[in-house]
Structures are given as C-alpha cells and as structure tokens.
Amino acid sequence: MKCDSCQEKATVFYTQVADGKLKKFVLCEACAQAKGITNPEGLLMAEELLGDAPQKTETTELAAFEPQDKCDGCGFTLENFRKVGRLGCPDCYRTFAQEINQRLPTMHKGLSHTGYIPEGLIKQQALRHELSNLTRQLETAVLEENYEEAAKIRDCIEELEKGEKAILS
Amino acid sequence: MMRFATLLKNPADWMAAHDEETSVVLTSRVRLARNLARVPFPGWARKKEREAVRESLQSKLESLSGMKDGFSHELSDLDPLQKQVLVERHLISREQAARSEGSGSVVNRKQTLSLMINEEDHLRIQAIRPSLQLREAYKLAHSVDRNLEGSVEFAVDPQLGYLTACPTNLGTGMRASSMLHLPGLVLSDQIGLVLKGINKLGLAVRGLYGEGTESLGNLYQISNQSTLGETEEAILDRLTKVIGDVARYEIQARQKLVIEDPVMVKDRIGRAAGTLTYARIITSKEALNHLSMLRLGADLDIMPAELVEICDRLFMETQPAHLQWSAGKKLQPEARDILRAQMIREHLHSSLPPAIDISGKEN
C-alpha cells in the first residue's frame, strides 16, 4: 500500500470522523512526520493535513449524511432530479444517495440488489474485501509493534493490488 | 447487413408461432437496461458523448454471434415512418423513436433480439418469444449481456446493482412482460377485478404499446414493477405464475360465456365478422376491437381455426405505419382507413368469403 501523499510505502494509518464524514488515509513515515500526524496534538482536520494531496481518502461510506446538490461527475443537480425523476450519470447515485434512498422503498421490493452481477465485479469485490481485511490486520500488527508480521501483510497487499489493477485494466 | 425492407417483409418468428399456448398469451418480452460506467446517461449526455457511445456500442453489437446479418441502423438515418413501423413491431420504444441523434437499433434476423442504443439508457437488450416464455426470453437477453461483459464495462454498484437513468429500473434493470388477449374477461365484466388483483401483487398492467397507452383489441401487457431486491429468477417465477393464472381465468371465462351466454358471444363474433368482411372504411381502433372478437371466435371453434394466425398478423399489419409502409407512401388518416378495410377483406377472403359481392367497380 502506497502513501497518499508521495509514492513511498505507507506505514501510518489514519482515520478521522468529523462532521459526519469518515476519512481514511495512509501515509509513509516521512510524510506523517511532516504533517504532524505522529504528534497527537497535531491531529487536525484531514483537509489541513493533506492539503491538495491526491484524494484517495474514503468518504463514500458516510457520504449520505452530507447532501450535495450537484454531481461532480456530470453537473446534474438535485433540482433536475426532483423535476424529471431521472439521473445524469451513474455517479449521481452516490451524489444524491440520500434523496434516492428515500424514494426507493416506494419503487421496489427491496433496497439491495440480489440478482445477477458481472463475473469481473464479483472477483473485484472479493479482492476489495480481502484488501480491507488485510489493511485492518496490518493496522493491528503495527499497533502491536509486530513489524515482521506487518511486513508480510504489506507484501500480500501489494500482490493483491497488482491483481486488482489487472482486473480493472 | 439486412435492409429495412427485408426486415419488414419477414414477420418476426414470434409473430408466426401458433398453438394452444398462444391462445391467450401472445408474446413474452424481457428487456435489460445497461449503462456504461462513468458516462452520462443519454438524456443528460451531450450530443458528442451520445455519438461516441453509439459508435462504440453499435460495432460491438453487430459483431455478436447472434446478430450477424441482422438489421443495424442509426435512428437518424430512418424516416419517421420507418421508425414508427419499428415501434409498432415493438423493436424500438416510442421514447427512442422520438430521440434520434446518437441513437441506434440493432435487430437480429429472426427479430427475437432487439438492442436499443441510447434510449433512456445506453443499452437496452430486449428478447421476444411467442407465448408464455419469460424464462426463455430472459436466457436470450442474458446471453447477450454476458457476451458484452468482456468488452464493455457496465455501471454496477454492489449495493444497488445495475445503475439506470431512472431509479425505477435499478438493480436487475429487468422488465419482463407478456402480451395477453383477454376478451373473455372483458365480455364477462371480470377484467376490472383481475387487473386490480394484478396491481395488488405489485405488477403493472398496460395497453398495447406500453406506458400510458390504452387497451385496444382486449390486449393487455402485464409486467413487473419492482426491479430491485429480488433475483431475476424470483421476478420471472412470480410473473410466470400470475400470468399463467390470468390465462386460466380467461379460458374459464370463455368457457363459461359459451355455456351461459352463447347468443351474446356469437352475436359479438358475428357482428365483428360482418363488419370486417364488408366494411370499406375502418379505423385502427375499430379494426383491433373486431379482430379481437374474430380471434376469440376462432379460439372457440365458432370461426375457422386459421383465423387466429390471420388476426394476429392483421393486428400488426393494420397499424398506421405498417399500412403506409405497405402502400409505399404516407397516407392521410381517411385514406388509411380505406386501405385498412381493403387489406382486412383480402386477408379474410379465403376463410370468410362475403355472401354477396358488393365491390362492383370500385376497388
């Protein structure tokens, strides 16, 4: 797993919950030092820490709590949706999740898909699941200062990430 | 590549099949809505984006194994009449006919598969089979879907399934429907109750041409409403069961009518036969309603059996665009009504010759 700020190996895992938003990011030792993460006093807002760093941070899980009125992907607005009942692009489902989730129960028998999904996606999902498990294990190993184990897990993660790229490309 | 004229010359294979099974359930259709990941939906995409989607999809669709030698056109290349013919054949939707630029249609030779590009969604895969064969239709559409997976990345969310322009199609993206001929339930005044029951089960009932169209010729489409939260199999099983039940009610209603009210039934069928064999001017609506009665007569052995097939053909051939296509020109409604009456008389002549020839010198 690589540092969100530079391309070095990441060893610092940071999770922040603020304003109903969950942010996770990973940094290498040097970047963590530079951004003051190793100093508990320096745990400020993620934005301040990362500045304009590439946004690999995960904000999706809690995105529904922060309504947005325009889709970043295609520029479609919540007002458009309320007017025509249709969406601008696949990403709108994430942008307007809250509004859409309110409407789904009146349209459908259930709220989650149980039908067919493409094979590639199944593999990809399994891989992502595995990756998030390993990341958690890595965090624990680091916390326990079990560096030998952490290194092993880190290598596993690297292998899997290569595999994910192969599926996506 | 198949020409438009060739497509029209051949009836679709689901139009030609006839047996016990098709006496109530005429056809079964399944359509899957699919969209490309990260690309704006057709209704919101710019012209350039729509054009790019059409180009990339059309060539992929044409090269699918089952689509070789099929019909493939950009809709803006077709004139309004040709588009209307495709709508009447259920090969494209009314919405797609209205939305031309960057929109395309790929149909296989047998007209069992119709792939619509840039309708409401980037791609709609539709399969049509005769009688109550929803599972078979799904298999056919699903095989196209799977074949495309290798070369197209569809927009899928692990939680919400296939992402569609309208959230009402979310999840499976599947709409399955059957077309039913229900004159028995209409004549015995049970249709309202049956339709209400179908609605209560979470299924939709529509007229001949889908959403917002009125029922003509006692033809009804029953389809699933919900697309999220159940597997395709569960949806198809429930629909198949309900449609099978409705078909049985229809048969019972017909049998009951023949026993309890034979004079009324024969009166309706006889009047329809009389009108159709002698009329010189007939609207599409009137034609559909009489053809429905004539078909009932044939199903009940009151009329010659071969009329079932002839009526089904005429259901399609007497629609305004088909009629004008066969005339080779655009016609005013009055002229269409005259041509329609003539076409019906010609088709019925061998089975139902008029007792008196009133044609004289005119046509």
mmCIF file of N, CA, C and O in Angstrom, chain B residues 145-226:
data_model
loop_
_atom_site.group_PDB
_atom_site.id
_atom_site.type_symbol
_atom_site.label_atom_id
_atom_site.label_comp_id
_atom_site.label_asym_id
_atom_site.label_seq_id
_atom_site.Cartn_x
_atom_site.Cartn_y
_atom_site.Cartn_z
ATOM 1 N N ASP B 145 -26.064 -10.055 -22.754
ATOM 2 C CA ASP B 145 -25.481 -9.293 -21.649
ATOM 3 C C ASP B 145 -24.112 -9.873 -21.294
ATOM 4 O O ASP B 145 -23.120 -9.160 -21.190
ATOM 5 N N ARG B 146 -24.050 -11.190 -21.135
ATOM 6 C CA ARG B 146 -22.796 -11.844 -20.738
ATOM 7 C C ARG B 146 -21.734 -11.721 -21.826
ATOM 8 O O ARG B 146 -20.561 -11.554 -21.526
ATOM 9 N N ASN B 147 -22.169 -11.827 -23.069
ATOM 10 C CA ASN B 147 -21.211 -11.697 -24.161
ATOM 11 C C ASN B 147 -20.576 -10.322 -24.214
ATOM 12 O O ASN B 147 -19.446 -10.173 -24.643
ATOM 13 N N LEU B 148 -21.330 -9.320 -23.772
ATOM 14 C CA LEU B 148 -20.818 -7.952 -23.848
ATOM 15 C C LEU B 148 -19.889 -7.619 -22.690
ATOM 16 O O LEU B 148 -19.037 -6.746 -22.795
ATOM 17 N N GLU B 149 -20.082 -8.327 -21.570
ATOM 18 C CA GLU B 149 -19.308 -8.031 -20.364
ATOM 19 C C GLU B 149 -17.798 -7.971 -20.594
ATOM 20 O O GLU B 149 -17.112 -7.161 -19.983
ATOM 21 N N GLY B 150 -17.320 -8.842 -21.459
ATOM 22 C CA GLY B 150 -15.888 -8.906 -21.700
ATOM 23 C C GLY B 150 -15.329 -7.628 -22.306
ATOM 24 O O GLY B 150 -14.196 -7.248 -22.047
ATOM 25 N N SER B 151 -16.155 -6.954 -23.110
ATOM 26 C CA SER B 151 -15.627 -5.796 -23.827
ATOM 27 C C SER B 151 -16.235 -4.467 -23.389
ATOM 28 O O SER B 151 -15.792 -3.410 -23.817
ATOM 29 N N VAL B 152 -17.277 -4.517 -22.543
ATOM 30 C CA VAL B 152 -17.918 -3.273 -22.106
ATOM 31 C C VAL B 152 -17.955 -3.247 -20.579
ATOM 32 O O VAL B 152 -18.328 -4.249 -19.956
ATOM 33 N N GLU B 153 -17.570 -2.139 -19.983
ATOM 34 C CA GLU B 153 -17.710 -2.040 -18.525
ATOM 35 C C GLU B 153 -19.031 -1.358 -18.196
ATOM 36 O O GLU B 153 -19.222 -0.176 -18.435
ATOM 37 N N PHE B 154 -19.965 -2.144 -17.652
ATOM 38 C CA PHE B 154 -21.266 -1.597 -17.292
ATOM 39 C C PHE B 154 -21.208 -0.943 -15.912
ATOM 40 O O PHE B 154 -20.387 -1.321 -15.078
ATOM 41 N N ALA B 155 -22.095 0.032 -15.721
ATOM 42 C CA ALA B 155 -22.171 0.693 -14.416
ATOM 43 C C ALA B 155 -22.929 -0.207 -13.450
ATOM 44 O O ALA B 155 -24.134 -0.418 -13.613
ATOM 45 N N VAL B 156 -22.223 -0.760 -12.480
ATOM 46 C CA VAL B 156 -22.842 -1.640 -11.487
ATOM 47 C C VAL B 156 -22.373 -1.215 -10.110
ATOM 48 O O VAL B 156 -21.207 -0.892 -9.915
ATOM 49 N N ASP B 157 -23.303 -1.189 -9.180
ATOM 50 C CA ASP B 157 -22.972 -0.873 -7.800
ATOM 51 C C ASP B 157 -23.259 -2.138 -6.974
ATOM 52 O O ASP B 157 -24.291 -2.765 -7.172
ATOM 53 N N PRO B 158 -22.335 -2.498 -6.073
ATOM 54 C CA PRO B 158 -22.542 -3.739 -5.315
ATOM 55 C C PRO B 158 -23.868 -3.735 -4.550
ATOM 56 O O PRO B 158 -24.507 -4.770 -4.401
ATOM 57 N N GLN B 159 -24.275 -2.579 -4.080
ATOM 58 C CA GLN B 159 -25.488 -2.477 -3.282
ATOM 59 C C GLN B 159 -26.733 -2.303 -4.156
ATOM 60 O O GLN B 159 -27.754 -2.935 -3.933
ATOM 61 N N LEU B 160 -26.629 -1.458 -5.173
ATOM 62 C CA LEU B 160 -27.804 -1.101 -5.970
ATOM 63 C C LEU B 160 -27.919 -1.874 -7.278
ATOM 64 O O LEU B 160 -28.905 -1.753 -7.993
ATOM 65 N N GLY B 161 -26.910 -2.664 -7.616
ATOM 66 C CA GLY B 161 -26.960 -3.426 -8.865
ATOM 67 C C GLY B 161 -26.690 -2.547 -10.067
ATOM 68 O O GLY B 161 -25.940 -1.569 -9.978
ATOM 69 N N TYR B 162 -27.326 -2.872 -11.187
ATOM 70 C CA TYR B 162 -27.115 -2.095 -12.410
ATOM 71 C C TYR B 162 -27.716 -0.700 -12.233
ATOM 72 O O TYR B 162 -28.865 -0.563 -11.809
ATOM 73 N N LEU B 163 -26.916 0.316 -12.543
ATOM 74 C CA LEU B 163 -27.366 1.700 -12.375
ATOM 75 C C LEU B 163 -28.040 2.172 -13.665
ATOM 76 O O LEU B 163 -27.485 2.031 -14.754
ATOM 77 N N THR B 164 -29.241 2.728 -13.523
ATOM 78 C CA THR B 164 -30.031 3.117 -14.691
ATOM 79 C C THR B 164 -30.431 4.581 -14.611
ATOM 80 O O THR B 164 -30.452 5.158 -13.520
ATOM 81 N N ALA B 165 -30.773 5.165 -15.758
ATOM 82 C CA ALA B 165 -31.124 6.584 -15.795
ATOM 83 C C ALA B 165 -32.286 6.884 -14.853
ATOM 84 O O ALA B 165 -32.311 7.915 -14.197
ATOM 85 N N CYS B 166 -33.242 5.970 -14.788
ATOM 86 C CA CYS B 166 -34.379 6.158 -13.891
ATOM 87 C C CYS B 166 -34.272 5.142 -12.752
ATOM 88 O O CYS B 166 -34.095 3.953 -13.008
ATOM 89 N N PRO B 167 -34.385 5.608 -11.506
ATOM 90 C CA PRO B 167 -34.235 4.673 -10.381
ATOM 91 C C PRO B 167 -35.279 3.556 -10.372
ATOM 92 O O PRO B 167 -35.099 2.567 -9.676
ATOM 93 N N THR B 168 -36.347 3.706 -11.148
ATOM 94 C CA THR B 168 -37.363 2.645 -11.179
ATOM 95 C C THR B 168 -36.858 1.392 -11.888
ATOM 96 O O THR B 168 -37.501 0.352 -11.836
ATOM 97 N N ASN B 169 -35.723 1.488 -12.581
ATOM 98 C CA ASN B 169 -35.181 0.316 -13.280
ATOM 99 C C ASN B 169 -33.940 -0.259 -12.603
ATOM 100 O O ASN B 169 -33.305 -1.179 -13.116
ATOM 101 N N LEU B 170 -33.604 0.318 -11.478
ATOM 102 C CA LEU B 170 -32.387 -0.023 -10.746
ATOM 103 C C LEU B 170 -32.327 -1.501 -10.346
ATOM 104 O O LEU B 170 -33.348 -2.144 -10.189
ATOM 105 N N GLY B 171 -31.110 -2.010 -10.154
ATOM 106 C CA GLY B 171 -30.967 -3.378 -9.649
ATOM 107 C C GLY B 171 -30.721 -4.358 -10.782
ATOM 108 O O GLY B 171 -29.654 -4.365 -11.381
ATOM 109 N N THR B 172 -31.757 -5.154 -11.077
ATOM 110 C CA THR B 172 -31.628 -6.097 -12.192
ATOM 111 C C THR B 172 -31.700 -5.367 -13.529
ATOM 112 O O THR B 172 -31.201 -5.872 -14.528
ATOM 113 N N GLY B 173 -32.317 -4.189 -13.560
ATOM 114 C CA GLY B 173 -32.527 -3.496 -14.832
ATOM 115 C C GLY B 173 -33.476 -4.272 -15.726
ATOM 116 O O GLY B 173 -33.557 -4.019 -16.914
ATOM 117 N N MET B 174 -34.188 -5.215 -15.129
ATOM 118 C CA MET B 174 -35.012 -6.117 -15.945
ATOM 119 C C MET B 174 -36.499 -5.784 -15.898
ATOM 120 O O MET B 174 -37.089 -5.656 -14.839
ATOM 121 N N ARG B 175 -37.077 -5.640 -17.080
ATOM 122 C CA ARG B 175 -38.528 -5.521 -17.175
ATOM 123 C C ARG B 175 -38.993 -6.703 -18.015
ATOM 124 O O ARG B 175 -38.571 -6.859 -19.158
ATOM 125 N N ALA B 176 -39.824 -7.540 -17.429
ATOM 126 C CA ALA B 176 -40.341 -8.698 -18.157
ATOM 127 C C ALA B 176 -41.835 -8.502 -18.342
ATOM 128 O O ALA B 176 -42.518 -8.062 -17.424
ATOM 129 N N SER B 177 -42.333 -8.773 -19.545
ATOM 130 C CA SER B 177 -43.763 -8.582 -19.753
ATOM 131 C C SER B 177 -44.319 -9.570 -20.761
ATOM 132 O O SER B 177 -43.594 -10.068 -21.616
ATOM 133 N N SER B 178 -45.603 -9.847 -20.614
ATOM 134 C CA SER B 178 -46.289 -10.684 -21.594
ATOM 135 C C SER B 178 -47.480 -9.925 -22.125
ATOM 136 O O SER B 178 -48.072 -9.107 -21.431
ATOM 137 N N MET B 179 -47.798 -10.209 -23.391
ATOM 138 C CA MET B 179 -48.971 -9.599 -24.014
ATOM 139 C C MET B 179 -50.095 -10.633 -23.979
ATOM 140 O O MET B 179 -49.929 -11.741 -24.467
ATOM 141 N N LEU B 180 -51.232 -10.253 -23.367
ATOM 142 C CA LEU B 180 -52.343 -11.188 -23.226
ATOM 143 C C LEU B 180 -53.574 -10.702 -23.980
ATOM 144 O O LEU B 180 -53.861 -9.506 -23.998
ATOM 145 N N HIS B 181 -54.278 -11.654 -24.570
ATOM 146 C CA HIS B 181 -55.544 -11.340 -25.232
ATOM 147 C C HIS B 181 -56.655 -11.806 -24.297
ATOM 148 O O HIS B 181 -56.799 -13.011 -24.061
ATOM 149 N N LEU B 182 -57.422 -10.838 -23.745
ATOM 150 C CA LEU B 182 -58.373 -11.184 -22.689
ATOM 151 C C LEU B 182 -59.829 -10.818 -23.013
ATOM 152 O O LEU B 182 -60.519 -10.185 -22.200
ATOM 153 N N PRO B 183 -60.340 -11.220 -24.159
ATOM 154 C CA PRO B 183 -61.725 -10.854 -24.490
ATOM 155 C C PRO B 183 -62.750 -11.502 -23.558
ATOM 156 O O PRO B 183 -63.780 -10.896 -23.259
ATOM 157 N N GLY B 184 -62.465 -12.714 -23.088
ATOM 158 C CA GLY B 184 -63.404 -13.427 -22.210
ATOM 159 C C GLY B 184 -63.616 -12.667 -20.914
ATOM 160 O O GLY B 184 -64.750 -12.494 -20.450
ATOM 161 N N LEU B 185 -62.535 -12.185 -20.323
ATOM 162 C CA LEU B 185 -62.640 -11.442 -19.063
ATOM 163 C C LEU B 185 -63.302 -10.082 -19.287
ATOM 164 O O LEU B 185 -64.008 -9.575 -18.418
ATOM 165 N N VAL B 186 -63.109 -9.500 -20.476
ATOM 166 C CA VAL B 186 -63.738 -8.213 -20.774
ATOM 167 C C VAL B 186 -65.248 -8.414 -20.967
ATOM 168 O O VAL B 186 -66.066 -7.719 -20.355
ATOM 169 N N LEU B 187 -65.618 -9.408 -21.788
ATOM 170 C CA LEU B 187 -67.040 -9.642 -22.063
ATOM 171 C C LEU B 187 -67.810 -10.042 -20.811
ATOM 172 O O LEU B 187 -68.983 -9.742 -20.664
ATOM 173 N N SER B 188 -67.153 -10.739 -19.882
ATOM 174 C CA SER B 188 -67.854 -11.179 -18.675
ATOM 175 C C SER B 188 -67.684 -10.183 -17.535
ATOM 176 O O SER B 188 -67.994 -10.495 -16.382
ATOM 177 N N ASP B 189 -67.178 -8.989 -17.865
ATOM 178 C CA ASP B 189 -67.044 -7.907 -16.879
ATOM 179 C C ASP B 189 -66.175 -8.264 -15.687
ATOM 180 O O ASP B 189 -66.368 -7.749 -14.593
ATOM 181 N N GLN B 190 -65.220 -9.155 -15.872
ATOM 182 C CA GLN B 190 -64.354 -9.515 -14.745
ATOM 183 C C GLN B 190 -63.000 -8.827 -14.844
ATOM 184 O O GLN B 190 -62.186 -8.937 -13.935
ATOM 185 N N ILE B 191 -62.775 -8.148 -15.969
ATOM 186 C CA ILE B 191 -61.439 -7.624 -16.225
ATOM 187 C C ILE B 191 -60.979 -6.633 -15.144
ATOM 188 O O ILE B 191 -59.824 -6.687 -14.692
ATOM 189 N N GLY B 192 -61.908 -5.772 -14.687
ATOM 190 C CA GLY B 192 -61.537 -4.766 -13.684
ATOM 191 C C GLY B 192 -60.980 -5.413 -12.430
ATOM 192 O O GLY B 192 -59.940 -5.007 -11.901
ATOM 193 N N LEU B 193 -61.681 -6.455 -12.000
ATOM 194 C CA LEU B 193 -61.284 -7.168 -10.785
ATOM 195 C C LEU B 193 -59.916 -7.832 -10.956
ATOM 196 O O LEU B 193 -59.064 -7.779 -10.073
ATOM 197 N N VAL B 194 -59.729 -8.458 -12.120
ATOM 198 C CA VAL B 194 -58.464 -9.144 -12.385
ATOM 199 C C VAL B 194 -57.307 -8.141 -12.431
ATOM 200 O O VAL B 194 -56.262 -8.360 -11.821
ATOM 201 N N LEU B 195 -57.524 -7.013 -13.100
ATOM 202 C CA LEU B 195 -56.462 -6.010 -13.203
ATOM 203 C C LEU B 195 -56.110 -5.451 -11.822
ATOM 204 O O LEU B 195 -54.951 -5.227 -11.497
ATOM 205 N N LYS B 196 -57.143 -5.267 -10.999
ATOM 206 C CA LYS B 196 -56.925 -4.765 -9.654
ATOM 207 C C LYS B 196 -56.075 -5.756 -8.861
ATOM 208 O O LYS B 196 -55.143 -5.376 -8.151
ATOM 209 N N GLY B 197 -56.404 -7.026 -9.007
ATOM 210 C CA GLY B 197 -55.652 -8.079 -8.321
ATOM 211 C C GLY B 197 -54.191 -8.083 -8.748
ATOM 212 O O GLY B 197 -53.293 -8.236 -7.925
ATOM 213 N N ILE B 198 -53.975 -7.918 -10.066
ATOM 214 C CA ILE B 198 -52.601 -7.914 -10.589
ATOM 215 C C ILE B 198 -51.816 -6.748 -9.987
ATOM 216 O O ILE B 198 -50.679 -6.896 -9.564
ATOM 217 N N ASN B 199 -52.465 -5.590 -9.939
ATOM 218 C CA ASN B 199 -51.818 -4.413 -9.345
ATOM 219 C C ASN B 199 -51.454 -4.636 -7.890
ATOM 220 O O ASN B 199 -50.400 -4.225 -7.431
ATOM 221 N N LYS B 200 -52.364 -5.304 -7.181
ATOM 222 C CA LYS B 200 -52.121 -5.571 -5.756
ATOM 223 C C LYS B 200 -50.891 -6.435 -5.560
ATOM 224 O O LYS B 200 -50.228 -6.365 -4.530
ATOM 225 N N LEU B 201 -50.581 -7.271 -6.541
ATOM 226 C CA LEU B 201 -49.412 -8.152 -6.436
ATOM 227 C C LEU B 201 -48.123 -7.418 -6.821
ATOM 228 O O LEU B 201 -47.076 -8.034 -6.949
ATOM 229 N N GLY B 202 -48.248 -6.120 -7.030
ATOM 230 C CA GLY B 202 -47.051 -5.347 -7.357
ATOM 231 C C GLY B 202 -46.647 -5.465 -8.812
ATOM 232 O O GLY B 202 -45.518 -5.177 -9.176
ATOM 233 N N LEU B 203 -47.586 -5.885 -9.657
ATOM 234 C CA LEU B 203 -47.283 -5.973 -11.089
ATOM 235 C C LEU B 203 -48.045 -4.871 -11.819
ATOM 236 O O LEU B 203 -49.048 -4.371 -11.316
ATOM 237 N N ALA B 204 -47.550 -4.493 -13.000
ATOM 238 C CA ALA B 204 -48.187 -3.412 -13.740
ATOM 239 C C ALA B 204 -48.969 -3.970 -14.926
ATOM 240 O O ALA B 204 -48.575 -4.964 -15.521
ATOM 241 N N VAL B 205 -50.089 -3.325 -15.259
ATOM 242 C CA VAL B 205 -50.851 -3.694 -16.450
ATOM 243 C C VAL B 205 -50.917 -2.485 -17.364
ATOM 244 O O VAL B 205 -51.226 -1.379 -16.919
ATOM 245 N N ARG B 206 -50.606 -2.685 -18.621
ATOM 246 C CA ARG B 206 -50.625 -1.578 -19.577
ATOM 247 C C ARG B 206 -51.309 -2.016 -20.853
ATOM 248 O O ARG B 206 -51.587 -3.191 -21.052
ATOM 249 N N GLY B 207 -51.526 -1.009 -21.720
ATOM 250 C CA GLY B 207 -52.152 -1.293 -23.010
ATOM 251 C C GLY B 207 -51.154 -1.814 -24.022
ATOM 252 O O GLY B 207 -50.030 -2.174 -23.682
ATOM 253 N N LEU B 208 -51.570 -1.823 -25.261
ATOM 254 C CA LEU B 208 -50.795 -2.439 -26.342
ATOM 255 C C LEU B 208 -49.381 -1.892 -26.480
ATOM 256 O O LEU B 208 -48.441 -2.633 -26.708
ATOM 257 N N TYR B 209 -49.210 -0.581 -26.383
ATOM 258 C CA TYR B 209 -47.887 -0.016 -26.610
ATOM 259 C C TYR B 209 -47.227 0.561 -25.362
ATOM 260 O O TYR B 209 -46.571 1.589 -25.392
ATOM 261 N N GLY B 210 -47.419 -0.114 -24.248
ATOM 262 C CA GLY B 210 -46.690 0.260 -23.048
ATOM 263 C C GLY B 210 -47.268 1.427 -22.297
ATOM 264 O O GLY B 210 -48.448 1.778 -22.472
ATOM 265 N N GLU B 211 -46.436 1.997 -21.484
ATOM 266 C CA GLU B 211 -46.807 3.034 -20.539
ATOM 267 C C GLU B 211 -47.748 4.076 -21.145
ATOM 268 O O GLU B 211 -47.487 4.631 -22.196
ATOM 269 N N GLY B 212 -48.844 4.320 -20.462
ATOM 270 C CA GLY B 212 -49.741 5.389 -20.862
ATOM 271 C C GLY B 212 -50.573 5.112 -22.106
ATOM 272 O O GLY B 212 -51.224 6.009 -22.627
ATOM 273 N N THR B 213 -50.549 3.892 -22.611
ATOM 274 C CA THR B 213 -51.368 3.628 -23.788
ATOM 275 C C THR B 213 -52.643 2.891 -23.359
ATOM 276 O O THR B 213 -52.627 2.142 -22.388
ATOM 277 N N GLU B 214 -53.716 3.113 -24.092
ATOM 278 C CA GLU B 214 -54.970 2.480 -23.698
ATOM 279 C C GLU B 214 -55.032 1.056 -24.250
ATOM 280 O O GLU B 214 -54.312 0.706 -25.173
ATOM 281 N N SER B 215 -55.872 0.276 -23.633
ATOM 282 C CA SER B 215 -56.009 -1.097 -24.100
ATOM 283 C C SER B 215 -56.903 -1.122 -25.326
ATOM 284 O O SER B 215 -58.014 -0.643 -25.326
ATOM 285 N N LEU B 216 -56.380 -1.681 -26.393
ATOM 286 C CA LEU B 216 -57.149 -1.828 -27.616
ATOM 287 C C LEU B 216 -57.202 -3.304 -27.950
ATOM 288 O O LEU B 216 -56.269 -4.043 -27.650
ATOM 289 N N GLY B 217 -58.281 -3.724 -28.588
ATOM 290 C CA GLY B 217 -58.373 -5.109 -29.008
ATOM 291 C C GLY B 217 -58.254 -6.086 -27.851
ATOM 292 O O GLY B 217 -57.793 -7.206 -28.036
ATOM 293 N N ASN B 218 -58.657 -5.650 -26.647
ATOM 294 C CA ASN B 218 -58.587 -6.510 -25.461
ATOM 295 C C ASN B 218 -57.196 -7.067 -25.218
ATOM 296 O O ASN B 218 -57.024 -8.164 -24.692
ATOM 297 N N LEU B 219 -56.190 -6.316 -25.634
ATOM 298 C CA LEU B 219 -54.803 -6.728 -25.427
ATOM 299 C C LEU B 219 -54.225 -5.998 -24.221
ATOM 300 O O LEU B 219 -54.370 -4.789 -24.092
ATOM 301 N N TYR B 220 -53.600 -6.760 -23.341
ATOM 302 C CA TYR B 220 -53.028 -6.194 -22.121
ATOM 303 C C TYR B 220 -51.605 -6.699 -21.919
ATOM 304 O O TYR B 220 -51.321 -7.858 -22.189
ATOM 305 N N GLN B 221 -50.744 -5.811 -21.429
ATOM 306 C CA GLN B 221 -49.389 -6.221 -21.077
ATOM 307 C C GLN B 221 -49.256 -6.273 -19.569
ATOM 308 O O GLN B 221 -49.579 -5.305 -18.894
ATOM 309 N N ILE B 222 -48.765 -7.383 -19.080
ATOM 310 C CA ILE B 222 -48.511 -7.495 -17.633
ATOM 311 C C ILE B 222 -47.006 -7.552 -17.428
ATOM 312 O O ILE B 222 -46.315 -8.319 -18.095
ATOM 313 N N SER B 223 -46.504 -6.705 -16.530
ATOM 314 C CA SER B 223 -45.054 -6.686 -16.307
ATOM 315 C C SER B 223 -44.716 -6.468 -14.838
ATOM 316 O O SER B 223 -45.567 -6.075 -14.050
ATOM 317 N N ASN B 224 -43.456 -6.730 -14.500
ATOM 318 C CA ASN B 224 -43.011 -6.466 -13.127
ATOM 319 C C ASN B 224 -42.785 -4.968 -12.956
ATOM 320 O O ASN B 224 -42.440 -4.269 -13.905
ATOM 321 N N GLN B 225 -42.981 -4.481 -11.738
ATOM 322 C CA GLN B 225 -42.757 -3.079 -11.467
ATOM 323 C C GLN B 225 -41.427 -2.905 -10.742
ATOM 324 O O GLN B 225 -40.620 -2.071 -11.087
ATOM 325 N N SER B 226 -41.229 -3.757 -9.749
ATOM 326 C CA SER B 226 -40.010 -3.666 -8.941
ATOM 327 C C SER B 226 -38.862 -4.383 -9.645
ATOM 328 O O SER B 226 -39.030 -5.460 -10.211
#
